[in-house]
Short mmCIF file of C-alpha atoms and ligand atoms in Angstrom, two decimals:
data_model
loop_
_atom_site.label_atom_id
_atom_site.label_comp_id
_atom_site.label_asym_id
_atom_site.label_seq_id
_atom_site.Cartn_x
_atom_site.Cartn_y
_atom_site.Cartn_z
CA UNK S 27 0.00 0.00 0.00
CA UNK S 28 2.17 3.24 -0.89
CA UNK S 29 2.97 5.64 1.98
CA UNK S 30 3.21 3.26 4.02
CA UNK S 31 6.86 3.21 5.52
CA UNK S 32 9.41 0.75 4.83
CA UNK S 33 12.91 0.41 6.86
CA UNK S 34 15.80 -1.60 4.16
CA UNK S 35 18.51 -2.60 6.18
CA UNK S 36 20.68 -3.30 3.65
CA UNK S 37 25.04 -2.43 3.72
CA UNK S 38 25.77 -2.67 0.09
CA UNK S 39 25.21 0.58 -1.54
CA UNK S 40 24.39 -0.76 -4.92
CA UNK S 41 21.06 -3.36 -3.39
CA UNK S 42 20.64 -0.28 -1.32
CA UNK S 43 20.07 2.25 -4.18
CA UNK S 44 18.16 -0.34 -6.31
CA UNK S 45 15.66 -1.38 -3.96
CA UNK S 46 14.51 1.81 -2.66
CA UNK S 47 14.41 3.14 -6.28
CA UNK S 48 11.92 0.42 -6.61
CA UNK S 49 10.26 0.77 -2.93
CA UNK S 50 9.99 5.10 -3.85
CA UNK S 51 8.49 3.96 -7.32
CA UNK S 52 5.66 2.25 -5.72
CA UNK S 53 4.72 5.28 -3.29
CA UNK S 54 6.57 3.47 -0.43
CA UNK S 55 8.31 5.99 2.34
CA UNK S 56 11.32 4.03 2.47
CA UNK S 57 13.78 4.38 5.46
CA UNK S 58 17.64 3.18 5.38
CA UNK S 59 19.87 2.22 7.94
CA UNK S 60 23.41 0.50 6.67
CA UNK S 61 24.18 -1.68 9.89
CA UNK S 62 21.62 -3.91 11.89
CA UNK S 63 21.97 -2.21 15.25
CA UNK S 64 20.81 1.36 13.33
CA UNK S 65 18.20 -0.44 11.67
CA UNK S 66 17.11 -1.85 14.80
CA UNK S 67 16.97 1.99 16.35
CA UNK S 68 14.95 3.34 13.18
CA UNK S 69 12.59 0.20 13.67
CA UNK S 70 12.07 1.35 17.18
CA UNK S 71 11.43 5.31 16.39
CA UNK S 72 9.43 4.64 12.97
CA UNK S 73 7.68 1.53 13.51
CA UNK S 74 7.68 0.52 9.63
CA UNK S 75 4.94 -1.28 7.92
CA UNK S 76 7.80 -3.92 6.97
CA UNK S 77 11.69 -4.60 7.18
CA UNK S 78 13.47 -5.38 4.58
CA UNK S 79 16.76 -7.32 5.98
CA UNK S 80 19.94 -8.39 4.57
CA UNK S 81 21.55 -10.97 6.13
CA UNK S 82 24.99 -10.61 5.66
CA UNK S 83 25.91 -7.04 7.58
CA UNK S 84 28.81 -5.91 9.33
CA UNK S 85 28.22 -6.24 12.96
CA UNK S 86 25.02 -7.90 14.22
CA UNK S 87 24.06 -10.20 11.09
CA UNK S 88 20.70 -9.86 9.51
CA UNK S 89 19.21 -13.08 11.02
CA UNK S 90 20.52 -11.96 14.94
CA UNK S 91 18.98 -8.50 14.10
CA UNK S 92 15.64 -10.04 13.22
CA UNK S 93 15.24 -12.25 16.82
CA UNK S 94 16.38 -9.39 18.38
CA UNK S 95 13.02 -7.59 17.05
CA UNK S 96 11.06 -10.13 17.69
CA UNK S 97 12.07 -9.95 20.96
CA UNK S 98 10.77 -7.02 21.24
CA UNK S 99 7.06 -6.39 21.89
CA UNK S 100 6.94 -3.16 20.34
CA UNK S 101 9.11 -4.07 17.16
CA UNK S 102 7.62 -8.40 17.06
CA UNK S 103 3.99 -7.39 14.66
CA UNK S 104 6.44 -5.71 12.20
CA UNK S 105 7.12 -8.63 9.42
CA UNK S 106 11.08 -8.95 8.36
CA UNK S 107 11.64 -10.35 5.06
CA UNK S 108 15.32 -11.46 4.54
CA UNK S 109 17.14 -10.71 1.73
CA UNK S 110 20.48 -12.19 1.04
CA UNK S 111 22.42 -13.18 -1.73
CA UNK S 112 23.23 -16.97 -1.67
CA UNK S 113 20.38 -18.98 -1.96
CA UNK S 114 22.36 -21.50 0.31
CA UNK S 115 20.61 -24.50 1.35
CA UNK S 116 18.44 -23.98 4.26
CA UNK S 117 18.33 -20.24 4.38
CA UNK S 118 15.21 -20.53 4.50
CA UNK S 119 15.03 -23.03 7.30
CA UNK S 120 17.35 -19.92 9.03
CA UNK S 121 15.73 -17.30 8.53
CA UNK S 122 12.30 -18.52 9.01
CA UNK S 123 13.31 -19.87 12.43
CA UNK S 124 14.70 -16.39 13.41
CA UNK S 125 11.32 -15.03 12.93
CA UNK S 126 11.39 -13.71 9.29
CA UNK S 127 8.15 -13.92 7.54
CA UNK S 128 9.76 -14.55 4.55
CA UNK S 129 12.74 -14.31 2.19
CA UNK S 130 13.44 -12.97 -1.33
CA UNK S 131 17.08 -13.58 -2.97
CA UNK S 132 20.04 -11.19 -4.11
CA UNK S 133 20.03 -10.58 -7.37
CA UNK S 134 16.19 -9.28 -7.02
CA UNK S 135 13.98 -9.67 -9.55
CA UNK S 136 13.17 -5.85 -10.65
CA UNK S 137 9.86 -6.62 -12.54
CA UNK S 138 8.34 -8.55 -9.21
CA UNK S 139 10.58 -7.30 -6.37
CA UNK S 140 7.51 -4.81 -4.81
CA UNK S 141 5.16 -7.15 -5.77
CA UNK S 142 6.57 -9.98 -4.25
CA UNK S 143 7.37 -8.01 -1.03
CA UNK S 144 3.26 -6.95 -0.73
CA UNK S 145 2.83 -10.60 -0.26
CA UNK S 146 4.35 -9.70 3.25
CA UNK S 147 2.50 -6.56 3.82
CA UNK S 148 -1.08 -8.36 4.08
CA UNK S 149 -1.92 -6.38 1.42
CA UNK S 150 -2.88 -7.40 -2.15
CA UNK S 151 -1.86 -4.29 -4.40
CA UNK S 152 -1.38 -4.44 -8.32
CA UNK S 153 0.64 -1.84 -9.93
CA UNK S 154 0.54 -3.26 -13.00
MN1 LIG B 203 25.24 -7.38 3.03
#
């Protein structure tokens, strides 16, 4: 649903740029924080309609970051969707047992990125 907010915690600059430039296309207000424990302190001041997580960060990793919200009763409704860039086996397994609601892979998919990630919202939007 656009203007609703969205936090991408996300430290490469490239996914950073590209997924926002998607998230702002859409309507989203999309907020950035480079390292988990910022991410965690926008989370807390915000309180975004989603996370977007990478799991690979410098620092707390992505999946540490997520039970870490979750432990949290005023940051656990907010859904985290992990984002990472090896589609290792059991990733999934990970990152659904950390308390992600869900995962999308690095490279993203540009033509169903937003769409996919409105799965996670509740929401069924078409911006087609
Ligand atoms: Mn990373």
């Amino acid at each position: 649903m656009p203007g609703l907010k969205v936090l991408v915690i996300e430290d490469n600059a490239a996914n950073m740029e590209l997924t926002c430039d998607l998230l702002e296309g859409a309507g989203y207000a999309v907020l950035r924080a480079e390292t988990a424990e910022a991410g965690i302190s926008a989370a807390l001041a915000e309180r975004p309609a989603l996370i977007l997580m990478d799991i690979a960060l410098p620092g707390l990793e992505g999946l540490a970051a997520t039970q870490r919200l979750k432990a949290n009763p005023s940051t656990r409704p907010i859904p985290v969707v992990a984002l990472t860039a090896h589609a290792m086996r059991g990733d999934e397994e990970h990152a659904l047992a950390a308390g992600c609601a869900g995962y999308i892979t690095k490279p993203i998919d540009t033509r169903t990125f937003v769409r996919d990630l409105e799965c996670y919202l509740g929401h069924v939007v078409s911006h087609r």
